[in-house]
Amino acid sequence: MGQTITVELSSAKKQKPASPALLGFGKYFTDHMFIMNYDQGEGWHHPRIVPYQPILLDPAAKVFHYGQTVFEGMKVYQTLDQRILMFRPAKNIQRLNASNDRLSIPPLNEELVLEALRQLVLIDRDWIPSEQGNSLYIRPFIIATQNTLGVAPSENYQFMIILSPVGSYYEEGINPVSIYVEDQFVRAVPGGMGTAKAGGNYAAGLKAQQLASVKGYSQVLWLDGVHRKYIEEVGSMNVFFKIGNTVLTPALNGSILDGVTRDSVLQLLRHWNIPVQERLISIDELIDAFGSGELVEAFGTGTAAVISPIGELCFQGKKLTLQEGKTGPLAAQVYDVITGIQRGSIPDPFGWAKEL
Ligand code: COI
């Protein structure tokens, strides 16, 4: 690892929310944060944990103009016997470097990132919510800070990690969400950066999400950018469908996110000997399967969203209501096992939950 992380503890403790019910998603932040700088010629240097604070940036910093920035999302949980578990952290850190590569950001030392996460979470451990359904969300991110307006990879960056105690991502809690199948806007195209966890991918989705929200839908389901026909992903999660006895999810095609929860659910379903297919799925196939009664369940997966049942899909005015708008048995079973492993309340045959 090589570099020592310096620590400056905060002299003041921030006010925590009065009740866990107020947490919501990403509204509160803990007492400390991690920062590390990159300067061309010197590499990544000066890793440090400092009190949570605003950062000072030049208005010409490239991140403001050209969006050279990537992020990750991870969670830690407190077990009933006071252990702290992190879910598959190595996979997120590898994905962070894959996103870096796509956006021409210099790679991070993965061991150092893991150590930074570990130390930061331990310092702010009293912020980890203990209630079922709540957790401490970890948001690592990198911004390009060079203050020149030429379009070129930045020569300077800041890598930061902030922590936020969270409840459920959706207002619906663990109840099913309604999703609008988007047929006007697209999120990503093959060869673009859809597979990277880059801020711009989410900015590109805001307009469609805003319009869907006016119609009463929580998020949009993206179709592919070329044919506007094949299912890609939902705003903040990957997506699964149960047709007959088979569970389908879009294959990793270079324009959707390689979700850590997606991968975990696939492994779990295969472990249960449930037939699984990763492949192209067209919206017509879903509509036909709904018509013949074979489309029985749909759910989304993500770090923030965990396992989120989908109660209704709307495509061009046609409403596909699933499980009478209630949580289906497969989504419930997957939710129980994934969250049980994450919280250390059931055995973890995969070795996913890492104790800090
Ligand atoms: C996550 O699931 O961690 C995400 O990054 C989704 C998000 C944009 C809230």
PDB file of N, CA, C and O in Angstrom, residues 1-5 34 36 44 47 49 74 86 89-97 100 107-120 159 161 356:
ATOM      1  N   MET A   1       0.858  -1.200   0.000  1.00  0.00           N
ATOM      2  CA  MET A   1       0.000   0.000   0.000  1.00  0.00           C
ATOM      3  C   MET A   1       0.885   1.238   0.000  1.00  0.00           C
ATOM      4  O   MET A   1       0.652   2.170  -0.762  1.00  0.00           O
ATOM      5  N   GLY A   2       1.903   1.238   0.852  1.00  0.00           N
ATOM      6  CA  GLY A   2       2.912   2.292   0.738  1.00  0.00           C
ATOM      7  C   GLY A   2       2.620   3.578   1.485  1.00  0.00           C
ATOM      8  O   GLY A   2       3.465   4.048   2.223  1.00  0.00           O
ATOM      9  N   GLN A   3       1.427   4.133   1.353  1.00  0.00           N
ATOM     10  CA  GLN A   3       1.184   5.465   1.909  1.00  0.00           C
ATOM     11  C   GLN A   3       0.435   5.389   3.239  1.00  0.00           C
ATOM     12  O   GLN A   3      -0.447   4.569   3.415  1.00  0.00           O
ATOM     13  N   THR A   4       0.797   6.302   4.137  1.00  0.00           N
ATOM     14  CA  THR A   4       0.120   6.331   5.440  1.00  0.00           C
ATOM     15  C   THR A   4      -0.999   7.357   5.393  1.00  0.00           C
ATOM     16  O   THR A   4      -0.820   8.469   4.881  1.00  0.00           O
ATOM     17  N   ILE A   5      -2.146   6.953   5.927  1.00  0.00           N
ATOM     18  CA  ILE A   5      -3.304   7.866   5.955  1.00  0.00           C
ATOM     19  C   ILE A   5      -3.208   8.697   7.234  1.00  0.00           C
ATOM     20  O   ILE A   5      -3.205   8.140   8.329  1.00  0.00           O
ATOM     21  N   PHE A  34     -12.708  11.453   3.793  1.00  0.00           N
ATOM     22  CA  PHE A  34     -11.355  11.110   3.335  1.00  0.00           C
ATOM     23  C   PHE A  34     -11.053  11.943   2.095  1.00  0.00           C
ATOM     24  O   PHE A  34     -11.932  12.146   1.255  1.00  0.00           O
ATOM     25  N   MET A  36      -7.800  12.599  -0.956  1.00  0.00           N
ATOM     26  CA  MET A  36      -6.452  12.332  -1.478  1.00  0.00           C
ATOM     27  C   MET A  36      -6.331  13.108  -2.796  1.00  0.00           C
ATOM     28  O   MET A  36      -7.299  13.248  -3.535  1.00  0.00           O
ATOM     29  N   TRP A  44      -1.024   9.856  -7.050  1.00  0.00           N
ATOM     30  CA  TRP A  44      -1.954  10.045  -5.917  1.00  0.00           C
ATOM     31  C   TRP A  44      -1.132  10.212  -4.656  1.00  0.00           C
ATOM     32  O   TRP A  44      -0.225   9.415  -4.396  1.00  0.00           O
ATOM     33  N   PRO A  47      -2.926  11.030   1.362  1.00  0.00           N
ATOM     34  CA  PRO A  47      -4.226  10.485   1.814  1.00  0.00           C
ATOM     35  C   PRO A  47      -4.492  10.920   3.253  1.00  0.00           C
ATOM     36  O   PRO A  47      -3.615  10.806   4.104  1.00  0.00           O
ATOM     37  N   ILE A  49      -7.683  11.694   6.486  1.00  0.00           N
ATOM     38  CA  ILE A  49      -9.054  11.762   7.020  1.00  0.00           C
ATOM     39  C   ILE A  49      -9.134  13.073   7.783  1.00  0.00           C
ATOM     40  O   ILE A  49      -8.256  13.373   8.606  1.00  0.00           O
ATOM     41  N   MET A  74     -21.569   2.219  -1.910  1.00  0.00           N
ATOM     42  CA  MET A  74     -21.402   0.976  -1.142  1.00  0.00           C
ATOM     43  C   MET A  74     -22.134   1.158   0.191  1.00  0.00           C
ATOM     44  O   MET A  74     -22.493   2.274   0.538  1.00  0.00           O
ATOM     45  N   MET A  86     -19.107  -4.965   5.581  1.00  0.00           N
ATOM     46  CA  MET A  86     -19.156  -4.246   4.315  1.00  0.00           C
ATOM     47  C   MET A  86     -19.437  -5.282   3.230  1.00  0.00           C
ATOM     48  O   MET A  86     -18.883  -6.380   3.280  1.00  0.00           O
ATOM     49  N   PRO A  89     -16.757  -5.126  -0.898  1.00  0.00           N
ATOM     50  CA  PRO A  89     -16.120  -3.842  -1.215  1.00  0.00           C
ATOM     51  C   PRO A  89     -15.137  -3.916  -2.382  1.00  0.00           C
ATOM     52  O   PRO A  89     -15.032  -2.959  -3.165  1.00  0.00           O
ATOM     53  N   ALA A  90     -14.438  -5.062  -2.517  1.00  0.00           N
ATOM     54  CA  ALA A  90     -13.415  -5.143  -3.571  1.00  0.00           C
ATOM     55  C   ALA A  90     -14.035  -4.949  -4.947  1.00  0.00           C
ATOM     56  O   ALA A  90     -13.444  -4.344  -5.841  1.00  0.00           O
ATOM     57  N   LYS A  91     -15.276  -5.432  -5.108  1.00  0.00           N
ATOM     58  CA  LYS A  91     -15.915  -5.350  -6.426  1.00  0.00           C
ATOM     59  C   LYS A  91     -16.227  -3.878  -6.783  1.00  0.00           C
ATOM     60  O   LYS A  91     -16.071  -3.454  -7.927  1.00  0.00           O
ATOM     61  N   ASN A  92     -16.662  -3.112  -5.800  1.00  0.00           N
ATOM     62  CA  ASN A  92     -16.929  -1.692  -6.074  1.00  0.00           C
ATOM     63  C   ASN A  92     -15.639  -0.936  -6.376  1.00  0.00           C
ATOM     64  O   ASN A  92     -15.609  -0.055  -7.234  1.00  0.00           O
ATOM     65  N   ILE A  93     -14.574  -1.312  -5.656  1.00  0.00           N
ATOM     66  CA  ILE A  93     -13.311  -0.580  -5.861  1.00  0.00           C
ATOM     67  C   ILE A  93     -12.745  -0.900  -7.247  1.00  0.00           C
ATOM     68  O   ILE A  93     -12.243  -0.023  -7.947  1.00  0.00           O
ATOM     69  N   GLN A  94     -12.915  -2.165  -7.665  1.00  0.00           N
ATOM     70  CA  GLN A  94     -12.476  -2.517  -9.032  1.00  0.00           C
ATOM     71  C   GLN A  94     -13.296  -1.744 -10.056  1.00  0.00           C
ATOM     72  O   GLN A  94     -12.786  -1.260 -11.061  1.00  0.00           O
ATOM     73  N   ARG A  95     -14.607  -1.630  -9.785  1.00  0.00           N
ATOM     74  CA  ARG A  95     -15.461  -0.906 -10.743  1.00  0.00           C
ATOM     75  C   ARG A  95     -15.095   0.582 -10.779  1.00  0.00           C
ATOM     76  O   ARG A  95     -15.172   1.213 -11.831  1.00  0.00           O
ATOM     77  N   LEU A  96     -14.679   1.114  -9.629  1.00  0.00           N
ATOM     78  CA  LEU A  96     -14.255   2.521  -9.606  1.00  0.00           C
ATOM     79  C   LEU A  96     -13.076   2.708 -10.557  1.00  0.00           C
ATOM     80  O   LEU A  96     -13.043   3.658 -11.355  1.00  0.00           O
ATOM     81  N   ASN A  97     -12.149   1.771 -10.521  1.00  0.00           N
ATOM     82  CA  ASN A  97     -11.009   1.887 -11.435  1.00  0.00           C
ATOM     83  C   ASN A  97     -11.416   1.664 -12.891  1.00  0.00           C
ATOM     84  O   ASN A  97     -10.838   2.267 -13.796  1.00  0.00           O
ATOM     85  N   ASN A 100     -12.761   4.921 -13.863  1.00  0.00           N
ATOM     86  CA  ASN A 100     -11.623   5.829 -14.054  1.00  0.00           C
ATOM     87  C   ASN A 100     -11.026   5.641 -15.432  1.00  0.00           C
ATOM     88  O   ASN A 100     -10.743   6.603 -16.145  1.00  0.00           O
ATOM     89  N   PRO A 107      -5.649   5.528 -12.318  1.00  0.00           N
ATOM     90  CA  PRO A 107      -6.175   4.504 -11.402  1.00  0.00           C
ATOM     91  C   PRO A 107      -5.722   4.723  -9.967  1.00  0.00           C
ATOM     92  O   PRO A 107      -4.676   5.303  -9.712  1.00  0.00           O
ATOM     93  N   LEU A 108      -6.567   4.213  -9.058  1.00  0.00           N
ATOM     94  CA  LEU A 108      -6.256   4.281  -7.626  1.00  0.00           C
ATOM     95  C   LEU A 108      -5.668   2.957  -7.173  1.00  0.00           C
ATOM     96  O   LEU A 108      -5.981   1.906  -7.752  1.00  0.00           O
ATOM     97  N   ASN A 109      -4.870   2.993  -6.132  1.00  0.00           N
ATOM     98  CA  ASN A 109      -4.376   1.775  -5.506  1.00  0.00           C
ATOM     99  C   ASN A 109      -5.552   1.166  -4.719  1.00  0.00           C
ATOM    100  O   ASN A 109      -6.044   1.764  -3.759  1.00  0.00           O
ATOM    101  N   GLU A 110      -6.017  -0.032  -5.142  1.00  0.00           N
ATOM    102  CA  GLU A 110      -7.258  -0.585  -4.574  1.00  0.00           C
ATOM    103  C   GLU A 110      -7.106  -0.919  -3.086  1.00  0.00           C
ATOM    104  O   GLU A 110      -8.040  -0.755  -2.308  1.00  0.00           O
ATOM    105  N   GLU A 111      -5.903  -1.351  -2.709  1.00  0.00           N
ATOM    106  CA  GLU A 111      -5.679  -1.657  -1.276  1.00  0.00           C
ATOM    107  C   GLU A 111      -5.773  -0.399  -0.425  1.00  0.00           C
ATOM    108  O   GLU A 111      -6.312  -0.416   0.686  1.00  0.00           O
ATOM    109  N   LEU A 112      -5.256   0.692  -0.958  1.00  0.00           N
ATOM    110  CA  LEU A 112      -5.285   1.957  -0.205  1.00  0.00           C
ATOM    111  C   LEU A 112      -6.731   2.442  -0.061  1.00  0.00           C
ATOM    112  O   LEU A 112      -7.129   2.926   1.002  1.00  0.00           O
ATOM    113  N   VAL A 113      -7.528   2.271  -1.126  1.00  0.00           N
ATOM    114  CA  VAL A 113      -8.933   2.703  -1.051  1.00  0.00           C
ATOM    115  C   VAL A 113      -9.663   1.890   0.023  1.00  0.00           C
ATOM    116  O   VAL A 113     -10.402   2.434   0.843  1.00  0.00           O
ATOM    117  N   LEU A 114      -9.415   0.582   0.045  1.00  0.00           N
ATOM    118  CA  LEU A 114     -10.073  -0.270   1.040  1.00  0.00           C
ATOM    119  C   LEU A 114      -9.659   0.144   2.461  1.00  0.00           C
ATOM    120  O   LEU A 114     -10.485   0.228   3.367  1.00  0.00           O
ATOM    121  N   GLU A 115      -8.380   0.440   2.626  1.00  0.00           N
ATOM    122  CA  GLU A 115      -7.888   0.855   3.944  1.00  0.00           C
ATOM    123  C   GLU A 115      -8.508   2.200   4.342  1.00  0.00           C
ATOM    124  O   GLU A 115      -8.866   2.409   5.506  1.00  0.00           O
ATOM    125  N   ALA A 116      -8.651   3.101   3.359  1.00  0.00           N
ATOM    126  CA  ALA A 116      -9.252   4.412   3.638  1.00  0.00           C
ATOM    127  C   ALA A 116     -10.702   4.223   4.095  1.00  0.00           C
ATOM    128  O   ALA A 116     -11.148   4.819   5.082  1.00  0.00           O
ATOM    129  N   LEU A 117     -11.424   3.351   3.396  1.00  0.00           N
ATOM    130  CA  LEU A 117     -12.824   3.064   3.759  1.00  0.00           C
ATOM    131  C   LEU A 117     -12.904   2.514   5.172  1.00  0.00           C
ATOM    132  O   LEU A 117     -13.739   2.923   5.971  1.00  0.00           O
ATOM    133  N   ARG A 118     -12.010   1.577   5.434  1.00  0.00           N
ATOM    134  CA  ARG A 118     -12.011   0.906   6.741  1.00  0.00           C
ATOM    135  C   ARG A 118     -11.775   1.913   7.864  1.00  0.00           C
ATOM    136  O   ARG A 118     -12.544   1.994   8.823  1.00  0.00           O
ATOM    137  N   GLN A 119     -10.738   2.722   7.695  1.00  0.00           N
ATOM    138  CA  GLN A 119     -10.403   3.678   8.765  1.00  0.00           C
ATOM    139  C   GLN A 119     -11.495   4.722   8.934  1.00  0.00           C
ATOM    140  O   GLN A 119     -11.863   5.078  10.054  1.00  0.00           O
ATOM    141  N   LEU A 120     -12.020   5.212   7.812  1.00  0.00           N
ATOM    142  CA  LEU A 120     -13.051   6.258   7.896  1.00  0.00           C
ATOM    143  C   LEU A 120     -14.316   5.724   8.580  1.00  0.00           C
ATOM    144  O   LEU A 120     -14.885   6.366   9.466  1.00  0.00           O
ATOM    145  N   PHE A 159      -9.740  12.784  -4.877  1.00  0.00           N
ATOM    146  CA  PHE A 159     -10.548  11.597  -4.571  1.00  0.00           C
ATOM    147  C   PHE A 159     -11.072  11.799  -3.153  1.00  0.00           C
ATOM    148  O   PHE A 159     -10.297  12.108  -2.242  1.00  0.00           O
ATOM    149  N   ILE A 161     -14.083  10.494  -0.025  1.00  0.00           N
ATOM    150  CA  ILE A 161     -15.098   9.528   0.421  1.00  0.00           C
ATOM    151  C   ILE A 161     -15.914  10.228   1.501  1.00  0.00           C
ATOM    152  O   ILE A 161     -15.336  10.767   2.464  1.00  0.00           O
ATOM    153  N   LEU A 356     -15.092  -5.445   9.046  1.00  0.00           N
ATOM    154  CA  LEU A 356     -14.083  -4.371   9.076  1.00  0.00           C
ATOM    155  C   LEU A 356     -13.098  -4.563  10.229  1.00  0.00           C
ATOM    156  O   LEU A 356     -13.497  -4.961  11.295  1.00  0.00           O
TER     157      LEU A 356
END
